[in-house]
Amino acid sequence: MAYDVIVIGLGGMGSAAAYRLAQRGKRVLGLEKFTPVHTRGSSHGGSRITRQAYFEDPAYVPLLLRAHEMWDQTERDSGERIFHRVGGLVVGPPDSGAVAGSRASAEQYGLEHEVLDALETRRRFPTLHPALTEVALHEEGAGYVVPEAAVRAHLGLARRAGAELHFEEPVTHWEQGRVTTALATYETEHVVVCPGPWAPELVRDLGIPFEVERGVQHYFTPKTGGFDDHPVYIWDPAEGHGFYGFPRIDGAVKVAFHHGGEICTADTVDREVHDHEVDAMRAATARLMPGIAGAHQRGATCLYTNTADRHFVIAPHPAHDGVTVACGFSGHGFKFVPVVGEILADLAIDGATRHPIGLFDPARLRGGA
């Protein structure tokens, strides 16, 4: 049997793409190396921050506005609880990249937000101890999504729409019109490659130097109260390593560093969390949020697939007609999952999309070649 589209990789982006393609009536085959909703890539850990006042670049904001709409629709269609609107805080000096960038995006797009000085931040959010020179940007519409629920929802909706999904069937080779796995070779009109941290192997001919980075997520029993009804947060301090975290979920507060991890590969990453890593997390939070780091319940590793400029790659493959790629999400991609699925369906079916994706052209990472 020949397929209209084969989707390689059924994590966050691939599961959403398989659903949106099948929803539009395409004969879709989805191929995944591991079991459904696995923990080997970047779509696990129980929570991912989502926000719209985006310090990385204002160009992301229109995509985030659409993503928030689509999360709500995905919840209604699937019955899964995915998006938890608990509010969000970005804390640091007023001129820090995270605070100033968030404020610029919010002002450019008229997003509801407020900037709190240190004393007001401490009063309203007693778990936070900013210095008097720091401020907090509060975005009430921010929150977190549950990655496992999101992938599970998109896989279920894809099946309901008629997609054929194969698990524990690793792809060994792909080319225009054909995909080969450990079990079979399949014919297709279009290939969508969503490789996650396997991008260095699966899309090597893009000519982009992807860097796979090991991150560690820590789950603590908090030492103090106040974390049950708590916003998500990102700290960008003047000194020390910034970190981000969540309210108490299932008895634990999750906190992690954003970047700065060991460079590795998806197949050789050290998945053990070490004592010195727990100690480093405790030290980073000691002044800023001293109530977090009680007993360390557990840790988990997660993989970032970074581009040189930390922006995504979402585009038709420049060397292969009939192939679309989505990768290099650089540790901030999961909040975009539903809209990326829509974009990939647009590109595979129509060759273009109404969404602004110029920032994600791979040519920028090859010197414009």
Coordinates of N, CA and C in Angstrom, one line a residue, residues 27-203:
R27 N -4.0 9.7 3.6 CA -3.6 8.3 4.0 C -2.2 8.5 4.7
V28 N -2.2 8.3 6.0 CA -1.0 8.6 6.8 C -0.5 7.4 7.5
L29 N 0.8 7.2 7.4 CA 1.5 6.2 8.2 C 2.5 6.9 9.1
G30 N 2.4 6.6 10.4 CA 3.3 7.2 11.4 C 4.2 6.1 11.9
L31 N 5.5 6.4 11.9 CA 6.5 5.4 12.3 C 7.3 6.0 13.5
E32 N 7.4 5.1 14.5 CA 8.1 5.5 15.8 C 9.1 4.4 16.2
K33 N 10.2 4.8 16.6 CA 11.3 3.9 17.0 C 11.0 3.2 18.3
F34 N 10.2 3.9 19.2 CA 10.0 3.3 20.5 C 8.5 3.1 20.7
T35 N 8.1 2.8 22.0 CA 6.7 2.6 22.3 C 6.0 4.0 22.3
P36 N 4.6 4.0 22.3 CA 3.9 5.3 22.4 C 4.2 6.0 23.7
V37 N 4.4 7.3 23.6 CA 4.6 8.2 24.8 C 5.8 7.8 25.6
H38 N 6.9 7.6 24.9 CA 8.1 7.1 25.6 C 8.9 8.2 26.3
T39 N 9.9 7.9 27.0 CA 10.7 8.8 27.8 C 12.1 9.0 27.2
R40 N 12.4 8.6 26.0 CA 13.7 8.6 25.5 C 14.1 9.9 24.8
G41 N 13.2 10.8 24.5 CA 13.5 12.0 23.7 C 13.2 13.3 24.5
S42 N 12.2 14.0 24.0 CA 12.0 15.4 24.6 C 10.5 15.6 24.9
S43 N 9.7 14.6 25.0 CA 8.3 14.8 25.2 C 7.8 14.1 26.4
H44 N 8.5 14.3 27.5 CA 8.1 13.6 28.8 C 8.5 14.5 29.9
G45 N 8.2 14.1 31.1 CA 8.6 14.8 32.3 C 7.5 15.5 33.1
G46 N 6.2 15.3 32.5 CA 5.1 15.8 33.3 C 4.6 17.2 33.1
S47 N 5.5 18.1 32.6 CA 5.1 19.5 32.5 C 6.1 20.2 31.5
R48 N 5.5 21.2 30.8 CA 6.2 22.1 29.9 C 5.6 23.5 30.1
I49 N 6.4 24.5 30.3 CA 5.9 25.9 30.4 C 5.3 26.3 29.0
T50 N 4.2 27.0 29.1 CA 3.7 27.7 27.9 C 3.4 29.1 28.2
R51 N 3.7 30.0 27.4 CA 3.6 31.5 27.6 C 3.5 32.1 26.2
Q52 N 3.1 33.4 26.2 CA 2.9 34.1 25.0 C 3.8 35.4 24.9
A53 N 4.1 36.0 26.1 CA 5.1 37.1 26.1 C 6.5 36.5 26.0
Y54 N 6.9 36.3 24.7 CA 8.0 35.4 24.4 C 9.3 36.2 24.2
F55 N 10.2 36.0 25.2 CA 11.5 36.8 25.1 C 12.4 36.3 24.0
E56 N 12.2 35.1 23.5 CA 13.1 34.6 22.5 C 13.1 35.4 21.2
D57 N 11.9 35.8 20.8 CA 11.7 36.7 19.6 C 10.2 37.0 19.5
P58 N 9.8 38.2 19.3 CA 8.4 38.5 19.1 C 7.8 37.8 17.9
A59 N 8.6 37.3 17.0 CA 8.0 36.6 15.8 C 7.3 35.3 16.2
Y60 N 7.6 34.8 17.4 CA 6.9 33.6 17.8 C 5.5 33.8 18.3
V61 N 5.2 35.1 18.6 CA 3.9 35.3 19.3 C 2.7 34.9 18.5
P62 N 2.6 35.2 17.2 CA 1.4 34.8 16.5 C 1.2 33.2 16.5
L63 N 2.3 32.5 16.5 CA 2.2 31.1 16.6 C 1.7 30.6 17.9
L64 N 2.1 31.3 19.0 CA 1.7 31.0 20.3 C 0.2 31.3 20.5
L65 N -0.3 32.4 19.9 CA -1.7 32.7 20.0 C -2.5 31.6 19.4
R66 N -2.1 31.1 18.3 CA -2.8 30.0 17.6 C -2.6 28.7 18.4
A67 N -1.4 28.5 19.0 CA -1.2 27.2 19.7 C -2.2 27.2 20.9
H68 N -2.4 28.3 21.6 CA -3.2 28.3 22.8 C -4.7 27.9 22.4
E69 N -5.1 28.4 21.3 CA -6.5 28.1 20.7 C -6.5 26.6 20.5
M70 N -5.5 26.1 19.9 CA -5.5 24.6 19.5 C -5.4 23.7 20.7
W71 N -4.6 24.1 21.7 CA -4.6 23.3 22.9 C -6.0 23.1 23.4
D72 N -6.8 24.2 23.5 CA -8.1 24.1 24.0 C -9.0 23.1 23.1
Q73 N -8.8 23.2 21.8 CA -9.6 22.4 20.9 C -9.2 20.9 21.0
T74 N -7.9 20.7 21.2 CA -7.4 19.3 21.3 C -7.9 18.7 22.6
E75 N -8.0 19.5 23.7 CA -8.6 18.9 24.9 C -10.1 18.6 24.7
R76 N -10.8 19.4 24.0 CA -12.2 19.1 23.8 C -12.4 17.9 22.9
D77 N -11.6 17.8 21.9 CA -11.7 16.6 21.0 C -11.3 15.3 21.5
S78 N -10.3 15.4 22.4 CA -9.6 14.1 22.9 C -10.1 13.7 24.3
G79 N -10.6 14.7 25.1 CA -11.0 14.4 26.4 C -9.8 14.3 27.4
E80 N -8.6 14.6 26.9 CA -7.4 14.7 27.8 C -7.3 16.1 28.4
R81 N -6.9 16.2 29.6 CA -6.5 17.5 30.3 C -5.1 17.7 30.0
I82 N -4.8 18.8 29.2 CA -3.5 19.1 28.7 C -2.9 20.4 29.2
F83 N -3.7 21.5 29.1 CA -3.3 22.8 29.4 C -3.8 23.3 30.7
H84 N -2.9 23.7 31.6 CA -3.2 24.2 33.0 C -2.8 25.7 33.0
R85 N -3.8 26.6 33.0 CA -3.5 28.0 33.1 C -3.4 28.4 34.5
V86 N -2.1 28.5 35.0 CA -1.8 28.8 36.4 C -1.1 30.2 36.5
G87 N -0.9 30.8 35.3 CA -0.1 32.1 35.3 C 1.3 31.8 35.2
G88 N 2.1 32.8 34.9 CA 3.5 32.7 34.7 C 4.3 33.9 35.1
L89 N 5.5 33.8 35.6 CA 6.4 34.9 36.1 C 7.7 34.7 35.4
V90 N 8.2 35.8 34.9 CA 9.6 35.9 34.4 C 10.3 36.9 35.4
V91 N 11.4 36.5 36.1 CA 11.9 37.3 37.1 C 13.4 37.6 36.9
G92 N 13.9 38.8 37.1 CA 15.3 39.1 37.0 C 15.4 40.7 36.9
P93 N 16.6 41.1 36.7 CA 16.8 42.6 36.5 C 15.9 43.1 35.3
P94 N 15.5 44.3 35.4 CA 14.6 44.8 34.3 C 15.2 44.8 32.9
D95 N 16.5 44.9 32.8 CA 17.2 44.8 31.5 C 17.7 43.4 31.2
S96 N 17.3 42.4 31.9 CA 17.8 41.1 31.6 C 17.1 40.6 30.3
G97 N 17.7 39.7 29.6 CA 17.2 39.2 28.3 C 15.8 38.7 28.4
A98 N 15.5 37.9 29.5 CA 14.2 37.3 29.7 C 13.1 38.3 30.0
V99 N 13.4 39.2 31.0 CA 12.4 40.2 31.4 C 12.2 41.2 30.3
A100 N 13.3 41.8 29.8 CA 13.1 42.9 28.8 C 12.5 42.3 27.5
G101 N 12.9 41.1 27.1 CA 12.4 40.5 25.9 C 10.9 40.1 26.0
S102 N 10.5 39.6 27.2 CA 9.1 39.3 27.5 C 8.2 40.5 27.4
R103 N 8.8 41.6 28.0 CA 8.0 42.9 28.0 C 7.9 43.4 26.6
A104 N 8.9 43.3 25.8 CA 8.8 43.8 24.4 C 7.8 43.1 23.6
S105 N 7.8 41.8 23.7 CA 6.8 41.0 23.0 C 5.4 41.3 23.5
A106 N 5.2 41.4 24.8 CA 3.9 41.7 25.3 C 3.4 43.0 24.9
E107 N 4.2 44.0 24.8 CA 3.8 45.4 24.4 C 3.5 45.4 22.9
Q108 N 4.4 44.7 22.1 CA 4.2 44.7 20.7 C 2.8 44.1 20.3
Y109 N 2.4 43.1 21.0 CA 1.2 42.4 20.6 C 0.0 42.6 21.5
G110 N 0.2 43.6 22.5 CA -0.9 43.9 23.3 C -1.4 42.8 24.2
L111 N -0.4 42.0 24.7 CA -0.7 40.9 25.6 C -0.9 41.4 27.0
E112 N -1.9 40.8 27.7 CA -2.1 41.2 29.1 C -1.0 40.8 29.9
H113 N -0.4 41.7 30.7 CA 0.7 41.5 31.6 C 0.8 42.6 32.6
E114 N 1.6 42.4 33.6 CA 2.0 43.4 34.5 C 3.4 43.2 35.0
V115 N 4.1 44.3 35.3 CA 5.4 44.3 35.8 C 5.4 44.7 37.3
L116 N 5.9 43.8 38.1 CA 5.9 44.0 39.6 C 7.3 44.3 40.1
D117 N 7.4 45.2 41.0 CA 8.7 45.5 41.6 C 8.9 44.4 42.6
A118 N 10.1 44.4 43.2 CA 10.5 43.3 44.1 C 9.6 43.1 45.3
L119 N 9.2 44.2 45.9 CA 8.4 44.2 47.1 C 7.0 43.6 46.8
E120 N 6.4 44.1 45.7 CA 5.1 43.6 45.3 C 5.2 42.1 44.9
T121 N 6.3 41.7 44.3 CA 6.5 40.3 43.9 C 6.5 39.4 45.2
R122 N 7.3 39.9 46.2 CA 7.3 39.1 47.4 C 6.0 39.0 48.1
R123 N 5.2 40.1 48.1 CA 3.9 40.2 48.7 C 3.0 39.2 48.1
R124 N 2.9 39.2 46.8 CA 1.9 38.4 46.1 C 2.4 37.0 45.9
F125 N 3.7 36.8 45.8 CA 4.2 35.4 45.6 C 5.3 35.2 46.7
P126 N 4.9 34.8 47.9 CA 5.9 34.7 49.0 C 7.0 33.7 48.8
T127 N 6.8 32.7 47.9 CA 7.8 31.7 47.6 C 9.0 32.3 46.9
L128 N 8.9 33.5 46.3 CA 9.9 34.2 45.5 C 10.6 35.2 46.4
H129 N 11.9 35.3 46.3 CA 12.7 36.3 47.1 C 13.6 37.1 46.1
P130 N 13.0 37.9 45.3 CA 13.8 38.7 44.4 C 14.6 39.8 45.1
A131 N 15.8 40.1 44.6 CA 16.5 41.3 45.2 C 15.7 42.6 44.8
L132 N 16.1 43.6 45.6 CA 15.3 44.9 45.3 C 15.6 45.5 44.0
T133 N 16.6 45.0 43.3 CA 16.9 45.5 41.9 C 16.2 44.6 40.9
E134 N 15.5 43.6 41.3 CA 14.8 42.7 40.3 C 13.3 43.0 40.2
V135 N 12.7 42.6 39.1 CA 11.3 42.7 38.9 C 10.8 41.4 38.4
A136 N 9.4 41.3 38.3 CA 8.8 40.1 37.8 C 7.7 40.5 36.8
L137 N 7.8 40.0 35.6 CA 6.7 40.1 34.6 C 5.7 39.0 34.8
H138 N 4.5 39.4 35.1 CA 3.4 38.4 35.4 C 2.5 38.3 34.2
E139 N 2.3 37.1 33.7 CA 1.4 36.9 32.6 C 0.3 35.9 33.0
E140 N -0.9 36.4 33.2 CA -1.9 35.5 33.8 C -2.3 34.4 32.9
G141 N -2.2 34.5 31.6 CA -2.6 33.5 30.7 C -1.6 32.4 30.4
A142 N -0.4 32.5 31.1 CA 0.6 31.4 30.9 C 0.2 30.2 31.8
G143 N 1.0 29.2 31.7 CA 0.8 28.0 32.5 C 1.7 26.9 32.0
Y144 N 1.2 25.7 32.1 CA 1.9 24.5 31.6 C 1.1 23.5 30.9
V145 N 1.7 22.8 30.0 CA 1.0 21.7 29.3 C 1.7 20.4 29.8
V146 N 0.9 19.3 29.8 CA 1.4 18.0 30.1 C 1.8 17.2 28.8
P147 N 3.2 17.0 28.6 CA 3.6 16.5 27.3 C 3.0 15.1 27.0
E148 N 3.0 14.3 28.1 CA 2.5 12.9 27.8 C 1.1 12.9 27.4
A149 N 0.3 13.8 28.1 CA -1.2 13.9 27.7 C -1.3 14.4 26.3
A150 N -0.5 15.4 25.9 CA -0.5 15.9 24.6 C -0.2 14.9 23.5
V151 N 0.8 14.1 23.7 CA 1.2 13.1 22.7 C 0.1 12.0 22.6
R152 N -0.4 11.6 23.8 CA -1.4 10.6 23.9 C -2.7 11.1 23.1
A153 N -3.0 12.4 23.4 CA -4.2 12.9 22.7 C -4.1 12.9 21.2
H154 N -2.9 13.4 20.7 CA -2.7 13.5 19.3 C -2.6 12.1 18.6
L155 N -2.0 11.2 19.3 CA -2.0 9.8 18.7 C -3.4 9.2 18.6
G156 N -4.2 9.4 19.7 CA -5.6 8.9 19.7 C -6.4 9.6 18.6
L157 N -6.3 10.9 18.5 CA -7.0 11.6 17.4 C -6.6 11.2 16.0
A158 N -5.3 11.0 15.9 CA -4.8 10.5 14.6 C -5.4 9.2 14.2
R159 N -5.4 8.3 15.1 CA -6.0 7.0 14.8 C -7.5 7.1 14.5
R160 N -8.2 7.9 15.3 CA -9.6 8.2 15.0 C -9.9 8.7 13.6
A161 N -8.9 9.5 13.2 CA -9.0 10.1 11.8 C -8.6 9.2 10.7
G162 N -8.1 8.0 11.1 CA -7.7 7.0 10.1 C -6.2 6.8 9.9
A163 N -5.4 7.4 10.6 CA -3.9 7.2 10.5 C -3.5 5.8 10.9
E164 N -2.6 5.3 10.3 CA -2.0 4.0 10.7 C -0.7 4.3 11.4
L165 N -0.5 3.8 12.6 CA 0.6 4.1 13.5 C 1.4 2.9 13.8
H166 N 2.7 2.9 13.5 CA 3.5 1.7 13.9 C 4.5 2.1 14.9
F167 N 4.6 1.3 16.0 CA 5.6 1.6 17.0 C 6.6 0.5 17.1
E168 N 7.8 0.8 17.7 CA 8.9 -0.1 17.8 C 9.3 -0.6 16.4
E169 N 9.3 0.4 15.5 CA 9.7 0.1 14.1 C 10.6 1.3 13.6
P170 N 11.9 1.2 14.0 CA 12.8 2.3 13.6 C 13.1 2.4 12.2
V171 N 13.2 3.7 11.7 CA 13.5 4.0 10.3 C 15.0 3.8 10.1
T172 N 15.3 3.1 9.1 CA 16.8 2.9 8.8 C 17.2 3.8 7.6
H173 N 16.2 4.2 6.7 CA 16.6 5.0 5.6 C 15.3 5.7 5.1
W174 N 15.5 6.9 4.6 CA 14.4 7.6 3.9 C 14.9 8.3 2.7
E175 N 14.1 8.5 1.7 CA 14.4 9.3 0.5 C 13.1 9.7 0.0
Q176 N 13.1 10.5 -1.1 CA 11.9 11.0 -1.7 C 11.1 9.8 -2.2
G177 N 9.9 9.7 -1.7 CA 8.9 8.7 -2.1 C 9.1 7.4 -1.4
R178 N 10.0 7.2 -0.5 CA 10.2 5.9 0.0 C 10.8 6.0 1.4
V179 N 10.3 5.1 2.3 CA 10.9 5.0 3.7 C 11.1 3.6 4.0
T180 N 12.3 3.2 4.5 CA 12.6 1.9 4.9 C 12.8 1.8 6.4
T181 N 12.2 0.8 7.0 CA 12.4 0.5 8.4 C 13.1 -0.8 8.6
A182 N 13.2 -1.2 9.9 CA 13.8 -2.5 10.2 C 12.9 -3.7 9.7
L183 N 11.6 -3.3 9.4 CA 10.6 -4.4 9.1 C 10.2 -4.4 7.6
A184 N 10.2 -3.2 7.0 CA 9.6 -3.1 5.6 C 10.0 -1.8 4.9
T185 N 9.6 -1.7 3.7 CA 9.8 -0.5 2.9 C 8.4 0.0 2.4
Y186 N 8.2 1.3 2.6 CA 6.9 1.9 2.3 C 7.0 2.9 1.2
E187 N 6.1 3.0 0.3 CA 6.0 4.0 -0.7 C 5.1 5.2 -0.2
T188 N 5.5 6.4 -0.6 CA 4.7 7.5 -0.2 C 4.9 8.7 -1.1
E189 N 3.9 9.6 -1.2 CA 4.0 10.8 -1.9 C 4.9 11.9 -1.2
H190 N 4.8 11.9 0.1 CA 5.5 12.9 0.9 C 6.0 12.3 2.2
V191 N 7.1 12.8 2.7 CA 7.7 12.4 3.9 C 7.8 13.6 4.8
V192 N 7.4 13.5 6.1 CA 7.5 14.5 7.1 C 8.4 13.9 8.2
V193 N 9.6 14.5 8.4 CA 10.6 14.0 9.3 C 10.6 14.9 10.6
C194 N 10.2 14.2 11.7 CA 10.2 14.9 13.0 C 11.1 14.1 13.9
P195 N 12.5 14.3 13.8 CA 13.4 13.3 14.4 C 13.8 13.6 15.8
G196 N 13.3 14.7 16.4 CA 13.8 15.0 17.8 C 15.3 15.0 17.9
P197 N 15.8 14.4 19.0 CA 17.2 14.4 19.2 C 18.0 13.4 18.3
W198 N 17.3 12.7 17.4 CA 18.0 11.9 16.4 C 18.2 12.7 15.1
A199 N 18.0 14.1 15.1 CA 18.2 14.9 14.0 C 19.6 14.8 13.4
P200 N 20.7 14.7 14.2 CA 22.0 14.6 13.6 C 22.1 13.4 12.7
E201 N 21.4 12.3 13.0 CA 21.5 11.1 12.1 C 20.5 11.2 11.0
L202 N 19.2 11.5 11.3 CA 18.2 11.4 10.3 C 18.1 12.5 9.3
V203 N 18.6 13.7 9.6 CA 18.6 14.8 8.6 C 20.0 15.4 8.5

